[in-house]
XYZ file of C-alpha atoms in Angstrom:
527
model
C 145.421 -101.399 196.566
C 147.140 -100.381 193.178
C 146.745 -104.122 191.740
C 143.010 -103.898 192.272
C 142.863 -100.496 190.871
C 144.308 -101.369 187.121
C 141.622 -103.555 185.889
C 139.359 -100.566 186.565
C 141.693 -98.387 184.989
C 142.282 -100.296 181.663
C 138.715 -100.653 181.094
C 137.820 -96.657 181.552
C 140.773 -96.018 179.275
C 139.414 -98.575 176.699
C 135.901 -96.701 176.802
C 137.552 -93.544 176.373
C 139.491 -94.464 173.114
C 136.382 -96.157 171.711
C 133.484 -93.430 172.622
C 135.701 -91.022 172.041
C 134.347 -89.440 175.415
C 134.365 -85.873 176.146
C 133.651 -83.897 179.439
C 131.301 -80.307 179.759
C 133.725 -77.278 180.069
C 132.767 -74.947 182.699
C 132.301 -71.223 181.726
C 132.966 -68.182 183.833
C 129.141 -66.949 183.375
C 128.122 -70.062 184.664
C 130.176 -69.948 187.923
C 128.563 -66.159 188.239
C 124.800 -67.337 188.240
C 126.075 -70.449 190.465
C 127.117 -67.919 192.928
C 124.402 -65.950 192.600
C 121.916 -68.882 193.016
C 123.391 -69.210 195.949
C 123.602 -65.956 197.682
C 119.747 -66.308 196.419
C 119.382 -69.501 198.543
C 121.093 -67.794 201.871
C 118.864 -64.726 201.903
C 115.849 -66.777 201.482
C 117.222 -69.188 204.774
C 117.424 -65.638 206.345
C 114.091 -64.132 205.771
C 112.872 -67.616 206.249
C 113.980 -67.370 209.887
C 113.199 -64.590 210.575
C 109.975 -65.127 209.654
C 110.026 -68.275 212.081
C 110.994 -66.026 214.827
C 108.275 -63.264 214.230
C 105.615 -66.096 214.600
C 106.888 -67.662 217.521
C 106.998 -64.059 219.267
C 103.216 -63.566 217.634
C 102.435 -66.574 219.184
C 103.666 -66.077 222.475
C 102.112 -62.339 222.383
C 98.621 -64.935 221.670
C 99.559 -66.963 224.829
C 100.272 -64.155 227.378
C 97.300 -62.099 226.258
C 94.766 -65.096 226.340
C 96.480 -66.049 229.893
C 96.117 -62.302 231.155
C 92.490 -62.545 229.847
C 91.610 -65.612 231.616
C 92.906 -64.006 234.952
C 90.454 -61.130 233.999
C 87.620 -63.363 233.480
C 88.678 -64.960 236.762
C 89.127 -61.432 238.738
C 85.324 -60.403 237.148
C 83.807 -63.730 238.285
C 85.643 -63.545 241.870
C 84.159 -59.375 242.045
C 80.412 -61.193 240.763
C 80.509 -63.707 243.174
C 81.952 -61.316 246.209
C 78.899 -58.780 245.062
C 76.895 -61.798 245.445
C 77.715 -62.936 248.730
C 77.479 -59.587 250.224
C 73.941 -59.072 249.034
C 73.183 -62.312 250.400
C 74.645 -61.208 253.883
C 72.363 -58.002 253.405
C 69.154 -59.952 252.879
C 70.064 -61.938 255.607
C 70.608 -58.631 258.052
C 67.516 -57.033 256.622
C 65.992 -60.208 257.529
C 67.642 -60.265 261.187
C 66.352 -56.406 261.262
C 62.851 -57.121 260.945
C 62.995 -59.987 263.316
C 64.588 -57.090 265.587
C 62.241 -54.569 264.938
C 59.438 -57.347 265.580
C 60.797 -58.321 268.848
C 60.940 -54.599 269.611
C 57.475 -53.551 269.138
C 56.276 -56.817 271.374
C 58.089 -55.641 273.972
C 56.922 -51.965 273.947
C 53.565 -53.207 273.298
C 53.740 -55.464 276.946
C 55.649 -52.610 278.650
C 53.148 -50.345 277.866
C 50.201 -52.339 278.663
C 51.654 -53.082 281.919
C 52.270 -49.166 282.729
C 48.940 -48.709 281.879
C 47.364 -50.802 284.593
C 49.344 -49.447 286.871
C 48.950 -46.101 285.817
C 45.034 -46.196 285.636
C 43.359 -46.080 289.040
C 44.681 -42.683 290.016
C 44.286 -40.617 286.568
C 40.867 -41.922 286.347
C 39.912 -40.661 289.803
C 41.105 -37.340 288.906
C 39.740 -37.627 285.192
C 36.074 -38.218 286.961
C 36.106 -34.726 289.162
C 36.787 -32.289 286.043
C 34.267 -31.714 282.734
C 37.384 -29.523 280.999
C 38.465 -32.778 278.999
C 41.398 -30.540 276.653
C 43.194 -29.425 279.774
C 43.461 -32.728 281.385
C 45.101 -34.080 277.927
C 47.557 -31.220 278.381
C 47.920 -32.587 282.168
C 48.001 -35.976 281.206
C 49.518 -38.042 278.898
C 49.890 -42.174 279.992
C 48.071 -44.354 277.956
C 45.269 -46.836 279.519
C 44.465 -50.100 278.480
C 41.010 -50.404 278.272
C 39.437 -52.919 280.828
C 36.870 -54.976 278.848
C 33.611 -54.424 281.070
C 30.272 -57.095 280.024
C 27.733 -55.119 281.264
C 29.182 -51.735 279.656
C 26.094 -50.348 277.880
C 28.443 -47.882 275.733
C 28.361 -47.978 271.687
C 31.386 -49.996 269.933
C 30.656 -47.717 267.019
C 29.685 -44.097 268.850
C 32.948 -44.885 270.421
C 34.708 -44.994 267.102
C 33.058 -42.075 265.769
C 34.058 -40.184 269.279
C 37.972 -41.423 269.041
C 38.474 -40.072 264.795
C 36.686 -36.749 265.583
C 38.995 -36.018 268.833
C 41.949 -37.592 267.005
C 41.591 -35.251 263.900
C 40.732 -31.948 266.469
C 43.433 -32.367 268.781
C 46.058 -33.222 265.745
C 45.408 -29.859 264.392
C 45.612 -27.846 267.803
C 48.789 -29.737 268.607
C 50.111 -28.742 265.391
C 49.551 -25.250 265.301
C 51.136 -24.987 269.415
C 54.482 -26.288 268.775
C 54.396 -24.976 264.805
C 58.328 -24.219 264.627
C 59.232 -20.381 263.755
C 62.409 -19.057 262.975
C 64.132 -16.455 265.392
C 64.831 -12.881 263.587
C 66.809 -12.353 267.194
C 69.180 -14.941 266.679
C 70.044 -14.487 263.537
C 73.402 -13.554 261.488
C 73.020 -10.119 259.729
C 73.406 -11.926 256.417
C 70.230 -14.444 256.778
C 67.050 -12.929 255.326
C 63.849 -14.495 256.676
C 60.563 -14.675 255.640
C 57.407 -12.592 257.342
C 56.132 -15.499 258.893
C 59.603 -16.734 259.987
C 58.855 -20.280 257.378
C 61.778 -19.486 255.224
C 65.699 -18.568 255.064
C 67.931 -17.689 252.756
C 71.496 -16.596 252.913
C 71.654 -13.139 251.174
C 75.501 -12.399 251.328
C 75.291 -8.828 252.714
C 75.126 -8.019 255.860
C 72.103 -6.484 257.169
C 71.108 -3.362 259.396
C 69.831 -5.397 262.465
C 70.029 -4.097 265.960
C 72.373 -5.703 268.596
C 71.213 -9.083 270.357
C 73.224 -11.107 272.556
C 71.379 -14.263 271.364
C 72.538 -13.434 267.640
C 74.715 -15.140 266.136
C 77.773 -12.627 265.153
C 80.237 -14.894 263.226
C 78.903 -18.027 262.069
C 76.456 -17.830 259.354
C 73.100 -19.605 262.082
C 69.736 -18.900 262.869
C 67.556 -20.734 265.787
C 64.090 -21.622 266.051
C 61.865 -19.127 268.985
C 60.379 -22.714 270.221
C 62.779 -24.536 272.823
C 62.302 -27.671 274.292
C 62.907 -29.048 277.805
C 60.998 -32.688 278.032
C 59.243 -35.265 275.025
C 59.180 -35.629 272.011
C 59.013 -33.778 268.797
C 60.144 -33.905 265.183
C 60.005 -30.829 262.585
C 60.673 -30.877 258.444
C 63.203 -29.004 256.397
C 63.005 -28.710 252.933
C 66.257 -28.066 251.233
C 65.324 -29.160 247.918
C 68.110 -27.598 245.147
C 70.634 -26.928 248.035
C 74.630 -27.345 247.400
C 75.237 -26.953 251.162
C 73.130 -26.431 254.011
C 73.910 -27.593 257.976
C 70.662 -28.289 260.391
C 70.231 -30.200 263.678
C 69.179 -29.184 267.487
C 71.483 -26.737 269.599
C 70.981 -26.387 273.364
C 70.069 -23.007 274.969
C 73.656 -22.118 276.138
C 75.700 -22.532 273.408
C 78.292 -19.763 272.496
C 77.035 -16.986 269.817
C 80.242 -15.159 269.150
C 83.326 -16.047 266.714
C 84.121 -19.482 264.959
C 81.834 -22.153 266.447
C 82.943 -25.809 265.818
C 79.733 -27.819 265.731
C 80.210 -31.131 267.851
C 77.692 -32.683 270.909
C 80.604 -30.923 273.140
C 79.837 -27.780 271.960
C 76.101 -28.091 272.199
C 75.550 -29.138 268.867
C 74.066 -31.997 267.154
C 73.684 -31.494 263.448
C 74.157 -33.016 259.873
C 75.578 -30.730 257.466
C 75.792 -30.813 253.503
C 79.047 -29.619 251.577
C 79.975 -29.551 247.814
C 76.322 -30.994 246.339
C 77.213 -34.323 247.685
C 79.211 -34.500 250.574
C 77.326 -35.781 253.733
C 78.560 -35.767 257.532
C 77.290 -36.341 260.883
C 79.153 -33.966 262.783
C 79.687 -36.417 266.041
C 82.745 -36.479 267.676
C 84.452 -37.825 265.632
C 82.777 -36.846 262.309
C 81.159 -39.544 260.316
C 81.065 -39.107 256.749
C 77.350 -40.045 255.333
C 76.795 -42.081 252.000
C 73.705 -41.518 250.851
C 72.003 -43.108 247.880
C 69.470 -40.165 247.023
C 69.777 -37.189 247.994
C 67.378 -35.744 250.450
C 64.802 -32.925 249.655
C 63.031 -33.293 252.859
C 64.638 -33.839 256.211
C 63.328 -34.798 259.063
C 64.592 -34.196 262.506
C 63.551 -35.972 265.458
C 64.555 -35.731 268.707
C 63.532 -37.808 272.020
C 64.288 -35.508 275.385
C 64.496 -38.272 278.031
C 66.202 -40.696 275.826
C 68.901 -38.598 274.367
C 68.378 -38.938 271.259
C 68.731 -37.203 267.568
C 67.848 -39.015 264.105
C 67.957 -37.803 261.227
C 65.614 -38.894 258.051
C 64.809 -38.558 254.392
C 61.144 -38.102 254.365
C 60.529 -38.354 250.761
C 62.142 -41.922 250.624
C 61.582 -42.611 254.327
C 64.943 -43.960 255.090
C 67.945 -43.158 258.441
C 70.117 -40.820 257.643
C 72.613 -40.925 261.044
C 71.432 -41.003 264.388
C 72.472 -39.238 267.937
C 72.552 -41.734 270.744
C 72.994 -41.987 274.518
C 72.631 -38.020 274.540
C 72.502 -36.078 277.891
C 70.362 -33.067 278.117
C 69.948 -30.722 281.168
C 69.083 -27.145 279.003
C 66.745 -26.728 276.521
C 66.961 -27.823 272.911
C 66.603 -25.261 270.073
C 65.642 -26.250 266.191
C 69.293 -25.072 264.481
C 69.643 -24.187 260.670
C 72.292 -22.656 258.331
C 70.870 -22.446 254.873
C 74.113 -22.520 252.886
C 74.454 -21.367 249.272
C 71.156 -20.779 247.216
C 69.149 -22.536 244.687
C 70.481 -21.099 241.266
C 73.867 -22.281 242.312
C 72.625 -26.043 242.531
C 70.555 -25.717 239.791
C 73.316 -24.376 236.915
C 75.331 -27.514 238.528
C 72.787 -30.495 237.153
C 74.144 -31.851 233.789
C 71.234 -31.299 230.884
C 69.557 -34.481 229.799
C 70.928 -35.899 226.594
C 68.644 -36.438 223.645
C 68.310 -38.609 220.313
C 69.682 -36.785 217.450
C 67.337 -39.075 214.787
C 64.361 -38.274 216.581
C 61.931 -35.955 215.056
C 60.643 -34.413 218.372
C 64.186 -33.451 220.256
C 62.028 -34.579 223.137
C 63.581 -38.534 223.313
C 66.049 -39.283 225.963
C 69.487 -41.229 224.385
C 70.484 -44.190 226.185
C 73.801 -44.731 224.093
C 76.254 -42.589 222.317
C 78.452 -43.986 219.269
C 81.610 -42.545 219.461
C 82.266 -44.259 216.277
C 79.203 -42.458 214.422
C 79.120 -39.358 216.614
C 75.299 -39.725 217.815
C 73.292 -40.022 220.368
C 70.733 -42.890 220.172
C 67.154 -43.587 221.516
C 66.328 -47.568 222.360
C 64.857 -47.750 218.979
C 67.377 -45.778 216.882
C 70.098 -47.958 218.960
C 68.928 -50.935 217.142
C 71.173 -51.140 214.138
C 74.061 -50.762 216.440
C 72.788 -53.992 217.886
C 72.192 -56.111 214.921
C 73.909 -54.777 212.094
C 77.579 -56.580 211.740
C 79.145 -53.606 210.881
C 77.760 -51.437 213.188
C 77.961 -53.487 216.254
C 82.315 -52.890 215.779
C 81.407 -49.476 216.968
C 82.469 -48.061 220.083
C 78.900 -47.418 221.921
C 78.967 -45.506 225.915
C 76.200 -44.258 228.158
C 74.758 -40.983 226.440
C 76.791 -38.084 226.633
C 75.690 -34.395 225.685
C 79.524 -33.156 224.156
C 81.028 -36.110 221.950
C 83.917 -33.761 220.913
C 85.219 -34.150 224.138
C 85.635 -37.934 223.286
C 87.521 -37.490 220.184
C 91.396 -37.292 220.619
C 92.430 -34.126 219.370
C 95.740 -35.391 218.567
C 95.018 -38.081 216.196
C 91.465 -37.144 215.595
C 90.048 -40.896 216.623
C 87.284 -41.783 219.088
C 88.947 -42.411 222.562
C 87.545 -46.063 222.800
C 90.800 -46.886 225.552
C 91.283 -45.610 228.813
C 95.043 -44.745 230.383
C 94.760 -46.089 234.153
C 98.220 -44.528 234.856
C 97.153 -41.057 233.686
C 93.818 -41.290 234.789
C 91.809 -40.549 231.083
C 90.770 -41.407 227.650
C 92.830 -41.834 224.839
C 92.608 -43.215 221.384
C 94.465 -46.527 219.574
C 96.700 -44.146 218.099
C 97.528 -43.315 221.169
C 97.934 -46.457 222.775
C 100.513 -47.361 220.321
C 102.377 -43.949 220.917
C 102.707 -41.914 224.469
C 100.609 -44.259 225.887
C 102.449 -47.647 224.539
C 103.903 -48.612 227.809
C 100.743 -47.623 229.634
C 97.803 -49.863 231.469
C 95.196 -48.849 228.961
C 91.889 -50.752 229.076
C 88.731 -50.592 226.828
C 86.617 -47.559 227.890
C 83.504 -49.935 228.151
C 86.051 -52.027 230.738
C 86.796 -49.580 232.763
C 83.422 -48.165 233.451
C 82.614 -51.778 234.229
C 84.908 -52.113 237.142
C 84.067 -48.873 238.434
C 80.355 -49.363 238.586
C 81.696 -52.733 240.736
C 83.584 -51.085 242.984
C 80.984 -48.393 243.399
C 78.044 -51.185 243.943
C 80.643 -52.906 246.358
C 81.269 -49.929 248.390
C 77.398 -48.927 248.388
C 76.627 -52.787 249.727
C 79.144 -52.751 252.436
C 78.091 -49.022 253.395
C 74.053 -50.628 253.384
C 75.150 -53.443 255.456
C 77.052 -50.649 258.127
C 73.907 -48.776 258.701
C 71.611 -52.133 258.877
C 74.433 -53.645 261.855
C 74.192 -50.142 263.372
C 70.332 -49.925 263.531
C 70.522 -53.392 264.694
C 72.945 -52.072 267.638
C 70.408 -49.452 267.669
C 67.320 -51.107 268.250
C 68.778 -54.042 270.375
C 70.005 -51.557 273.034
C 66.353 -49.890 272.701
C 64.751 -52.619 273.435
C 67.372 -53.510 276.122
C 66.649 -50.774 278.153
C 63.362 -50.103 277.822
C 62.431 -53.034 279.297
C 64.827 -52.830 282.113
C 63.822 -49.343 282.936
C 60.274 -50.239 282.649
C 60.366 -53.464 283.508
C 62.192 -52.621 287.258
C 59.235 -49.487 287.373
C 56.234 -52.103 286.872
C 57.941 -54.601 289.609
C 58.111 -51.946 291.897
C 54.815 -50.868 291.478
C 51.370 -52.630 292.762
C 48.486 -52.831 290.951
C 44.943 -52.664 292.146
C 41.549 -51.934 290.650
C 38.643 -48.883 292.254
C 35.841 -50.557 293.781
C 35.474 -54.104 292.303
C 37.381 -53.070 289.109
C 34.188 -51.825 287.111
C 35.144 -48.824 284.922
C 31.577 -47.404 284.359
C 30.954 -45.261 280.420
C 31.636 -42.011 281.441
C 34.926 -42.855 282.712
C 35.742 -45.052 279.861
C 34.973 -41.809 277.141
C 37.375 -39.916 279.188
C 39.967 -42.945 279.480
C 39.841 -42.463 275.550
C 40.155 -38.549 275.323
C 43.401 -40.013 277.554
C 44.327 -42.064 274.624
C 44.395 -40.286 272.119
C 46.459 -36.996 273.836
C 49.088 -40.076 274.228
C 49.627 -41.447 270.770
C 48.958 -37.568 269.392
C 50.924 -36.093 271.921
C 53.985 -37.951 271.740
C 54.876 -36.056 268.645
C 55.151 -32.394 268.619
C 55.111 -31.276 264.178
C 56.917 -28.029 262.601
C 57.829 -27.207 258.818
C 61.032 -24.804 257.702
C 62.254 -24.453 254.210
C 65.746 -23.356 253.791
């Protein structure tokens, strides 16, 4: 290794003598800045890093929050399609409910034509011997089919004529007999009651009445004078602006004195209203109601022989809860309890919410901006629609007090809602006492509730449809085995050739109509 080394060694040496070469000197400054370029280089490596690592936790923040939003894009469109499929089954029950209620009105319709015939020899007979036509309705009520007669020489359109006037004369007189009336002698000293026993109120001091065993001495109750023993009849109640109010049919022997629990047991059957919006059928057990309007009208009908009690809201004509398979062996008595009074329902309503860039303070908002402060009308809401800048505000269903939606912490609009402590709260917020919260856009969580709320008023629709399906199907069930077993019992036969001559025939439809007018017995109370 040294031999081959000199050559190269001789010739540097020989360029050094000639060039006269010399070499840089290094300086202490220049080691300083060297150093300092350096230490330059390492803090830049450093805050490059860093750097790096911030944006691979930024974009792994990115990736969880786009995978937690497609899971709630996935959980909205699984909620959609569930709210779909149950409306589909409740078109399809509605659909199986008027087949049902089809099916049920052919069979009444045969059952009752067959009665009829059966029925129609011997009420005729004694029809013929009497010319007081408004006592035998009050005697009799079956219904006669009318036997179609060739040689009949009696007016198709007199006959007409004859069957509106007696329907519209014998309407009224039923009407006014069974008119329901309140009973001052049943009472609770703190019920006041109109002078024509129409109307009751709960007055809240007790009154100066005399002693009644039939009063009631505890329990805020008052009883209709008319009781009932056989049929049919059905009375109104308006309770228009009540908070609470209880109301139903009470037999004759039910006790008067001390707490009363209200149950078929007891002798009650009743539907009661508590806290403006709390319905229940008080069956045994109880049966909380969900209603989707709230009745100003009730109706109350009740069926003596069948043992039953239904409930309805007149105004929008739909079931409230019914009373079935219902055994009575006293009389039945119309039962109310008026509850608290109108003023206290009425300072309860929330006031209607206006446009604030309306001239006339007589336009209904449909949005408030949190973001602005206002209340906007459909037109006024516009800009907030179009406008880029304006559609970044936070808009919500009109509200009358937007203070109450700023956070009075941070002063901010509370656009986020806390799901662990159950209310609004602002960005600041979110990013403070709230950081380790579920918080969800307001506008999000109103969403989901107004799902949940359609979901539980679909499933609560479909309930009542199945159980007036059960309803009608055991109906129908045993009114044709009760009537059907009568008819096969029974023989049928026809007077003298079967030839039902006109006079007969215009009493056969007096007959008629004391059935279908009959069968319901009309009263009218306001609470």
């Amino acid at each position: 290794m040294l031999l081959h080394s000199e050559p190269r060694v001789r010739r540097l040496a020989s360029v050094a003598v000639r060039g006269s070469l010399r070499l840089p000197s290094w300086t202490p400054e220049d080691t300083s800045v060297h150093a300092r370029f350096q230490s330059e280089q390492l803090k830049m490596k450093e805050q490059q890093k860093a750097a790096d690592k911030q944006a691979e936790d930024l974009i792994k923040e990115l990736k969880r929050n786009n995978t937690e939003l497609k899971m709630m894009e996935e959980q909205q469109k699984a909620a959609e399609k569930q709210a779909e499929d149950l409306i589909k089954e409740l078109k399809r029950n509605n659909t199986e409910l008027k087949m049902m209620e089809e099916q049920q009105k052919a069979a009444e319709k045969q059952a009752e034509d067959l009665i009829k015939l059966q029925q129609e020899i011997t009420e005729l007979e004694q029809l013929s011997h009497t010319d007081d036509h408004l006592h035998v309705i009050q005697m009799y009520s079956s219904l006669y089919s009318i036997s179609h007669n060739k040689n009949s020489d009696v007016d198709e359109k007199s006959l007409k004529r004859i069957l509106t006037l007696l329907k519209e004369q014998l309407n009224e007189k039923l009407i006014q007999t069974v008119d329901v009336t309140l009973d001052p002698d049943t009472a609770h000293p703190d019920l006041i009651l109109s002078d024509d026993g129409k109307q009751v109120s709960d007055g809240g001091i007790k009154q100066n009445v005399p002693e009644n065993p039939k009063r009631f001495d505890t329990c805020v109750i008052v009883l209709a004078k008319q009781g009932f023993s056989s049929g049919r009849f059905y009375y109104e109640v308006q309770v228009k602006g009540k908070t609470e109010w209880d109301l139903g049919v009470a037999r004759e022997s039910i006790n008067r004195t001390g707490e009363i629990t209200l149950s078929p047991e007891n002798g009650f059957w009743t539907v009661w209203l508590r806290n403006e919006n709390q319905y229940k059928a008080l069956d045994n057990p109880s049966v909380s109601l969900s209603l989707r309007v709230k009745p100003e009208k009730v109706g109350v009908f009740v069926d003596y022989e069948e043992g039953l009690v239904s409930f309805y809201d007149v105004d929008s004509r739909s079931h409230i809860y019914s009373f079935t398979g219902q055994t009575f062996t006293e009389k039945l008595y119309p039962y109310f309890s008026p509850g608290l009074n109108e003023e206290v329902m009425a300072s309860s309503i929330d006031p209607p919410v206006f446009c604030d860039f309306c001239d006339e303070r007589n336009q209904k908002a449909v949005k408030s901006c949190l973001t602005c402060q206002s209340s906007y009308c459909d037109d006024h809401l516009e800009p907030h629609l179009r406008v880029p800048r304006l559609k970044k505000h936070t808009l919500i269903n009109a509200v009358e007090n937007l203070e109450d939606y700023i956070c009075q912490k941070h002063e901010r609009p509370q656009e986020m809602f806390c799901r662990d402590d159950q209310t609004r709260v602002c960005l600041f917020c979110t990013e403070g006492d709230h950081r380790t919260h579920n918080t969800v856009p307001i506008e999000e969580e109103s969403r989901e509730k107004k799902l949940v709320q359609t979901q539980t008023d679909v499933h609560q629709m479909i309930q009542d449809r199945m159980k007036k399906i059960q309803e009608i199907k055991h109906s129908v069930e045993l009114r044709i085995t009760v009537d059907g077993a009568y008819i096969m019992n029974s023989s049928i036969s026809t007077p003298e050739g079967g030839a039902i001559t006109p006079n007969m025939f215009i009493i056969l439809l007096i007959t008629l109509i004391s059935h279908t007018i009959g069968a319901f017995q009309t009263g009218y109370i306001t609470l």
